[in-house]
PDB file of C-alpha atoms in Angstrom:
ATOM      1  CA  UNK F  18      -0.319  12.543 -15.950  1.00 36.00           C
ATOM      2  CA  UNK F  19      -2.903  10.224 -14.399  1.00 44.00           C
ATOM      3  CA  UNK F  20      -3.960   9.896 -10.820  1.00 41.00           C
ATOM      4  CA  UNK F  21      -2.855   6.467  -9.707  1.00 45.00           C
ATOM      5  CA  UNK F  22      -5.364   4.150  -8.150  1.00 53.00           C
ATOM      6  CA  UNK F  23      -3.803   4.587  -4.748  1.00 50.00           C
ATOM      7  CA  UNK F  24      -5.410   1.699  -2.952  1.00 49.00           C
ATOM      8  CA  UNK F  25      -4.782  -0.650  -5.862  1.00 48.00           C
ATOM      9  CA  UNK F  26      -1.131   0.385  -6.058  1.00 48.00           C
ATOM     10  CA  UNK F  27      -0.556  -0.092  -2.365  1.00 50.00           C
ATOM     11  CA  UNK F  28      -2.529  -3.322  -2.278  1.00 45.00           C
ATOM     12  CA  UNK F  29      -0.398  -4.779  -5.065  1.00 42.00           C
ATOM     13  CA  UNK F  30       2.800  -3.747  -3.308  1.00 44.00           C
ATOM     14  CA  UNK F  31       1.740  -5.171   0.042  1.00 46.00           C
ATOM     15  CA  UNK F  32       0.533  -8.413  -1.517  1.00 43.00           C
ATOM     16  CA  UNK F  33       3.869  -8.718  -3.304  1.00 43.00           C
ATOM     17  CA  UNK F  34       5.760  -8.089  -0.072  1.00 43.00           C
ATOM     18  CA  UNK F  35       3.571 -10.627   1.717  1.00 43.00           C
ATOM     19  CA  UNK F  36       4.382 -13.247  -0.903  1.00 46.00           C
ATOM     20  CA  UNK F  37       8.101 -12.561  -0.618  1.00 46.00           C
ATOM     21  CA  UNK F  38       7.907 -12.659   3.156  1.00 44.00           C
ATOM     22  CA  UNK F  39       6.298 -16.090   3.090  1.00 45.00           C
ATOM     23  CA  UNK F  40       9.043 -17.387   0.789  1.00 50.00           C
ATOM     24  CA  UNK F  41      11.778 -16.051   3.061  1.00 50.00           C
ATOM     25  CA  UNK F  42      10.241 -17.110   6.355  1.00 47.00           C
ATOM     26  CA  UNK F  43      12.466 -20.157   6.572  1.00 49.00           C
ATOM     27  CA  UNK F  44      15.609 -18.067   6.283  1.00 50.00           C
ATOM     28  CA  UNK F  45      14.784 -15.709   9.115  1.00 48.00           C
ATOM     29  CA  UNK F  46      17.488 -15.391  11.740  1.00 48.00           C
ATOM     30  CA  UNK F  47      17.515 -13.597  15.028  1.00 48.00           C
ATOM     31  CA  UNK F  48      20.553 -11.644  16.118  1.00 49.00           C
ATOM     32  CA  UNK F  49      21.038 -10.718  19.745  1.00 49.00           C
ATOM     33  CA  UNK F  50      23.632  -8.142  20.665  1.00 51.00           C
ATOM     34  CA  UNK F  51      25.415  -8.519  23.968  1.00 49.00           C
ATOM     35  CA  UNK F  52      25.202  -5.451  26.207  1.00 49.00           C
ATOM     36  CA  UNK F  53      28.950  -4.846  26.213  1.00 52.00           C
ATOM     37  CA  UNK F  54      28.642  -1.079  26.382  1.00 50.00           C
ATOM     38  CA  UNK F  55      27.741  -0.986  30.071  1.00 48.00           C
ATOM     39  CA  UNK F  56      30.828   0.993  30.876  1.00 48.00           C
ATOM     40  CA  UNK F  57      30.053   3.762  28.424  1.00 48.00           C
ATOM     41  CA  UNK F  58      27.160   5.311  30.305  1.00 51.00           C
ATOM     42  CA  UNK F  59      26.535   8.787  28.926  1.00 51.00           C
ATOM     43  CA  UNK F  60      23.972   9.710  31.550  1.00 49.00           C
ATOM     44  CA  UNK F  61      26.342  12.280  32.960  1.00 49.00           C
ATOM     45  CA  UNK F  62      26.583  14.270  29.739  1.00 48.00           C
ATOM     46  CA  UNK F  63      24.119  17.059  30.346  1.00 52.00           C
ATOM     47  CA  UNK F  64      23.298  19.558  27.612  1.00 51.00           C
ATOM     48  CA  UNK F  65      21.408  21.803  29.987  1.00 49.00           C
ATOM     49  CA  UNK F  66      23.554  24.712  28.930  1.00 50.00           C
ATOM     50  CA  UNK F  67      22.016  24.644  25.448  1.00 49.00           C
ATOM     51  CA  UNK F  68      18.439  25.058  26.631  1.00 52.00           C
ATOM     52  CA  UNK F  69      16.611  27.364  24.220  1.00 50.00           C
ATOM     53  CA  UNK F  70      13.279  27.216  25.989  1.00 48.00           C
ATOM     54  CA  UNK F  71      13.315  30.927  26.598  1.00 48.00           C
ATOM     55  CA  UNK F  72      13.764  31.887  22.936  1.00 47.00           C
ATOM     56  CA  UNK F  73      11.021  32.953  20.581  1.00 47.00           C
ATOM     57  CA  UNK F  74      10.095  30.807  17.632  1.00 47.00           C
ATOM     58  CA  UNK F  75       9.435  32.089  14.144  1.00 46.00           C
ATOM     59  CA  UNK F  76       5.697  32.101  14.762  1.00 43.00           C
ATOM     60  CA  UNK F  77       5.935  35.450  16.538  1.00 43.00           C
ATOM     61  CA  UNK F  78       5.789  35.943  20.317  1.00 46.00           C
ATOM     62  CA  UNK F  79       6.849  32.407  21.205  1.00 44.00           C
ATOM     63  CA  UNK F  80       3.319  31.154  21.758  1.00 43.00           C
ATOM     64  CA  UNK F  81       1.590  28.452  19.765  1.00 41.00           C
ATOM     65  CA  UNK F  82       0.394  30.017  16.496  1.00 42.00           C
ATOM     66  CA  UNK F  83      -3.286  30.057  15.710  1.00 42.00           C
ATOM     67  CA  UNK F  84      -4.873  27.378  13.554  1.00 43.00           C
ATOM     68  CA  UNK F  85      -7.329  29.862  12.061  1.00 41.00           C
ATOM     69  CA  UNK F  86      -5.374  30.370   8.848  1.00 38.00           C
ATOM     70  CA  UNK F  87      -5.582  26.931   7.292  1.00 44.00           C
ATOM     71  CA  UNK F  88      -2.108  25.417   7.089  1.00 43.00           C
ATOM     72  CA  UNK F  89      -0.257  28.758   7.239  1.00 49.00           C
ATOM     73  CA  UNK F  90       0.881  27.950  10.771  1.00 50.00           C
ATOM     74  CA  UNK F  91       2.662  24.798   9.580  1.00 62.00           C
ATOM     75  CA  UNK F  92       6.368  24.995   8.903  1.00 79.00           C
ATOM     76  CA  UNK F  93       6.752  23.604   5.411  1.00 81.00           C
ATOM     77  CA  UNK F  94       8.693  20.378   5.225  1.00 81.00           C
ATOM     78  CA  UNK F  95      12.083  20.085   3.545  1.00 83.00           C
ATOM     79  CA  UNK F  96      10.819  16.840   2.017  1.00 87.00           C
ATOM     80  CA  UNK F  97       9.515  17.796  -1.446  1.00 88.00           C
ATOM     81  CA  UNK F  98       6.782  15.140  -1.340  1.00 90.00           C
ATOM     82  CA  UNK F  99       5.387  16.299   2.003  1.00 92.00           C
ATOM     83  CA  UNK F 100       5.857  19.935   1.045  1.00 92.00           C
ATOM     84  CA  UNK F 101       3.785  19.419  -2.112  1.00 93.00           C
ATOM     85  CA  UNK F 102       0.988  17.906  -0.027  1.00 94.00           C
ATOM     86  CA  UNK F 103       1.151  20.782   2.445  1.00 93.00           C
ATOM     87  CA  UNK F 104       0.981  23.348  -0.334  1.00 94.00           C
ATOM     88  CA  UNK F 105      -1.860  21.444  -1.991  1.00 94.00           C
ATOM     89  CA  UNK F 106      -3.998  21.933   1.115  1.00 94.00           C
ATOM     90  CA  UNK F 107      -3.878  25.680   0.380  1.00 94.00           C
ATOM     91  CA  UNK F 108      -4.244  25.477  -3.387  1.00 95.00           C
ATOM     92  CA  UNK F 109      -7.402  26.252  -5.336  1.00 96.00           C
ATOM     93  CA  UNK F 110      -6.156  24.075  -8.193  1.00 96.00           C
ATOM     94  CA  UNK F 111      -7.632  20.579  -8.036  1.00 96.00           C
ATOM     95  CA  UNK F 112      -4.845  19.351 -10.310  1.00 96.00           C
ATOM     96  CA  UNK F 113      -2.318  20.312  -7.624  1.00 94.00           C
ATOM     97  CA  UNK F 114      -4.228  18.298  -5.057  1.00 95.00           C
ATOM     98  CA  UNK F 115      -4.509  15.062  -6.997  1.00 95.00           C
ATOM     99  CA  UNK F 116      -0.982  15.469  -8.357  1.00 94.00           C
ATOM    100  CA  UNK F 117       0.519  15.768  -4.879  1.00 94.00           C
ATOM    101  CA  UNK F 118      -1.395  12.708  -3.680  1.00 93.00           C
ATOM    102  CA  UNK F 119      -0.201  10.743  -6.700  1.00 91.00           C
ATOM    103  CA  UNK F 120       3.406  11.746  -6.040  1.00 91.00           C
ATOM    104  CA  UNK F 121       3.183  10.711  -2.389  1.00 91.00           C
ATOM    105  CA  UNK F 122       1.670   7.362  -3.286  1.00 88.00           C
ATOM    106  CA  UNK F 123       4.578   6.598  -5.601  1.00 87.00           C
ATOM    107  CA  UNK F 124       7.412   7.988  -3.488  1.00 86.00           C
ATOM    108  CA  UNK F 125       6.289   6.965   0.002  1.00 86.00           C
ATOM    109  CA  UNK F 126       3.362   4.545   0.041  1.00 81.00           C
ATOM    110  CA  UNK F 127       4.817   2.173  -2.513  1.00 77.00           C
ATOM    111  CA  UNK F 128       6.318  -0.624  -0.348  1.00 74.00           C
ATOM    112  CA  UNK F 129       9.124  -1.053  -2.870  1.00 71.00           C
ATOM    113  CA  UNK F 130      10.471   2.360  -1.832  1.00 74.00           C
ATOM    114  CA  UNK F 131      11.182   1.074   1.689  1.00 77.00           C
ATOM    115  CA  UNK F 132       9.910   4.118   3.576  1.00 80.00           C
ATOM    116  CA  UNK F 133      10.174   4.064   7.365  1.00 86.00           C
ATOM    117  CA  UNK F 134       7.012   3.994   9.479  1.00 88.00           C
ATOM    118  CA  UNK F 135       7.488   7.637  10.519  1.00 90.00           C
ATOM    119  CA  UNK F 136       7.715   8.711   6.869  1.00 90.00           C
ATOM    120  CA  UNK F 137       4.617   6.715   5.993  1.00 90.00           C
ATOM    121  CA  UNK F 138       2.710   8.191   8.931  1.00 93.00           C
ATOM    122  CA  UNK F 139       3.542  11.752   7.887  1.00 93.00           C
ATOM    123  CA  UNK F 140       2.630  11.058   4.272  1.00 93.00           C
ATOM    124  CA  UNK F 141      -0.679   9.423   5.202  1.00 93.00           C
ATOM    125  CA  UNK F 142      -1.526  12.353   7.480  1.00 94.00           C
ATOM    126  CA  UNK F 143      -0.897  14.970   4.797  1.00 95.00           C
ATOM    127  CA  UNK F 144      -2.464  12.899   2.027  1.00 95.00           C
ATOM    128  CA  UNK F 145      -5.614  12.769   4.141  1.00 94.00           C
ATOM    129  CA  UNK F 146      -5.537  16.541   4.599  1.00 95.00           C
ATOM    130  CA  UNK F 147      -4.912  17.152   0.906  1.00 96.00           C
ATOM    131  CA  UNK F 148      -7.681  14.746  -0.041  1.00 95.00           C
ATOM    132  CA  UNK F 149     -10.050  16.408   2.412  1.00 95.00           C
ATOM    133  CA  UNK F 150      -9.253  19.773   0.844  1.00 96.00           C
ATOM    134  CA  UNK F 151      -9.860  18.183  -2.539  1.00 96.00           C
ATOM    135  CA  UNK F 152     -13.373  17.317  -1.406  1.00 95.00           C
ATOM    136  CA  UNK F 153     -13.969  21.035  -0.890  1.00 96.00           C
ATOM    137  CA  UNK F 154     -12.606  22.256  -4.231  1.00 97.00           C
ATOM    138  CA  UNK F 155     -13.248  19.328  -6.595  1.00 97.00           C
ATOM    139  CA  UNK F 156     -14.978  20.351  -9.831  1.00 97.00           C
ATOM    140  CA  UNK F 157     -18.648  19.457 -10.038  1.00 97.00           C
ATOM    141  CA  UNK F 158     -17.934  16.767 -12.629  1.00 96.00           C
ATOM    142  CA  UNK F 159     -15.894  14.700 -10.166  1.00 97.00           C
ATOM    143  CA  UNK F 160     -16.972  16.021  -6.764  1.00 97.00           C
ATOM    144  CA  UNK F 161     -18.976  12.913  -5.889  1.00 97.00           C
ATOM    145  CA  UNK F 162     -16.210  10.667  -7.209  1.00 96.00           C
ATOM    146  CA  UNK F 163     -13.593  12.422  -5.124  1.00 96.00           C
ATOM    147  CA  UNK F 164     -15.697  11.975  -2.008  1.00 96.00           C
ATOM    148  CA  UNK F 165     -15.934   8.232  -2.660  1.00 94.00           C
ATOM    149  CA  UNK F 166     -12.154   7.976  -3.020  1.00 93.00           C
ATOM    150  CA  UNK F 167     -11.578  10.215  -0.003  1.00 94.00           C
ATOM    151  CA  UNK F 168     -13.820   8.056   2.181  1.00 93.00           C
ATOM    152  CA  UNK F 169     -11.938   4.968   1.003  1.00 90.00           C
ATOM    153  CA  UNK F 170      -8.592   6.588   1.788  1.00 91.00           C
ATOM    154  CA  UNK F 171      -9.833   7.598   5.242  1.00 92.00           C
ATOM    155  CA  UNK F 172     -10.582   3.960   5.978  1.00 87.00           C
ATOM    156  CA  UNK F 173      -7.162   2.990   4.668  1.00 87.00           C
ATOM    157  CA  UNK F 174      -5.492   5.599   6.881  1.00 91.00           C
ATOM    158  CA  UNK F 175      -7.281   4.237   9.946  1.00 89.00           C
ATOM    159  CA  UNK F 176      -6.108   0.721   9.097  1.00 86.00           C
ATOM    160  CA  UNK F 177      -2.556   1.973   8.613  1.00 88.00           C
ATOM    161  CA  UNK F 178      -2.613   3.641  12.016  1.00 91.00           C
ATOM    162  CA  UNK F 179      -3.873   0.440  13.635  1.00 88.00           C
ATOM    163  CA  UNK F 180      -0.987  -1.479  12.040  1.00 87.00           C
ATOM    164  CA  UNK F 181       1.732   0.966  13.020  1.00 91.00           C
ATOM    165  CA  UNK F 182       2.139   2.371   9.496  1.00 90.00           C
ATOM    166  CA  UNK F 183       4.029  -0.761   8.518  1.00 86.00           C
ATOM    167  CA  UNK F 184       3.654  -1.265   4.771  1.00 78.00           C
ATOM    168  CA  UNK F 185       5.656  -4.474   5.059  1.00 77.00           C
ATOM    169  CA  UNK F 186       3.104  -6.095   7.360  1.00 80.00           C
ATOM    170  CA  UNK F 187       1.327  -8.845   5.373  1.00 81.00           C
ATOM    171  CA  UNK F 188      -1.716  -8.292   7.595  1.00 77.00           C
ATOM    172  CA  UNK F 189      -2.345  -5.075   5.659  1.00 76.00           C
ATOM    173  CA  UNK F 190      -3.010  -6.880   2.370  1.00 78.00           C
ATOM    174  CA  UNK F 191      -6.595  -8.036   3.016  1.00 77.00           C
ATOM    175  CA  UNK F 192      -7.435  -4.751   4.723  1.00 71.00           C
ATOM    176  CA  UNK F 193      -6.323  -2.773   1.687  1.00 74.00           C
ATOM    177  CA  UNK F 194      -7.901  -5.175  -0.797  1.00 77.00           C
ATOM    178  CA  UNK F 195     -11.291  -4.719   0.855  1.00 71.00           C
ATOM    179  CA  UNK F 196     -11.156  -1.015   0.101  1.00 72.00           C
ATOM    180  CA  UNK F 197     -10.759  -1.365  -3.655  1.00 75.00           C
ATOM    181  CA  UNK F 198     -14.452  -1.865  -4.347  1.00 83.00           C
ATOM    182  CA  UNK F 199     -16.064  -1.505  -7.798  1.00 88.00           C
ATOM    183  CA  UNK F 200     -17.517   1.812  -6.624  1.00 90.00           C
ATOM    184  CA  UNK F 201     -14.065   3.142  -5.739  1.00 90.00           C
ATOM    185  CA  UNK F 202     -12.582   1.878  -8.995  1.00 90.00           C
ATOM    186  CA  UNK F 203     -15.290   3.620 -11.002  1.00 94.00           C
ATOM    187  CA  UNK F 204     -14.765   6.863  -9.085  1.00 94.00           C
ATOM    188  CA  UNK F 205     -11.011   6.690  -9.664  1.00 92.00           C
ATOM    189  CA  UNK F 206     -11.583   6.103 -13.381  1.00 93.00           C
ATOM    190  CA  UNK F 207     -13.758   9.211 -13.572  1.00 95.00           C
ATOM    191  CA  UNK F 208     -11.096  11.285 -11.802  1.00 95.00           C
ATOM    192  CA  UNK F 209      -8.416   9.885 -14.119  1.00 93.00           C
ATOM    193  CA  UNK F 210     -10.461  10.855 -17.171  1.00 95.00           C
ATOM    194  CA  UNK F 211     -11.012  14.353 -15.792  1.00 96.00           C
ATOM    195  CA  UNK F 212      -7.300  14.704 -15.042  1.00 94.00           C
ATOM    196  CA  UNK F 213      -6.334  13.628 -18.557  1.00 94.00           C
ATOM    197  CA  UNK F 214      -8.594  16.291 -19.996  1.00 96.00           C
ATOM    198  CA  UNK F 215      -7.800  19.139 -17.615  1.00 96.00           C
ATOM    199  CA  UNK F 216      -4.341  18.767 -16.030  1.00 94.00           C
ATOM    200  CA  UNK F 217      -1.074  19.410 -17.830  1.00 76.00           C
TER     201      UNK F 217
END
């Protein structure tokens, strides 16, 4: 298993989407729905009887749990990709960290998968956390390389936030391409080589 060059993968996908979008621009149609549901106003349906504000949550006494225990306070996601990232932030195994980031890049950040903006946002958030944790536990052989890749991903995450986490936005292509510098490529190659030699 090799760690994918995340920025390169995403850049290729976005560039491909941008090319397709330009080809289809002449076929774009706009559909406007008439507001014919004006008589079906549901404003009177009040679910006030199901208010659970007084109940305790699973964190204990109903208060907001402390953030002093790493990610222990986070309720693990049912999504296996996000869950793997969450668990990676608590793992001492660097292979777990880079493996979870690789999985997320393929399953969520690949534009061909058609993930919604909310899914992309959650994945980017947890990938950043997992990558940050990786900076703390990376083996000495690739510690500097991981930091280079992490810094690049941080810049990518900021650009994604500014563009509404829309992988289909052609405006993302040049932003992503700028982040795949020779320095980042070399760092990714070093991490790939380490992974080949040390991860199952």
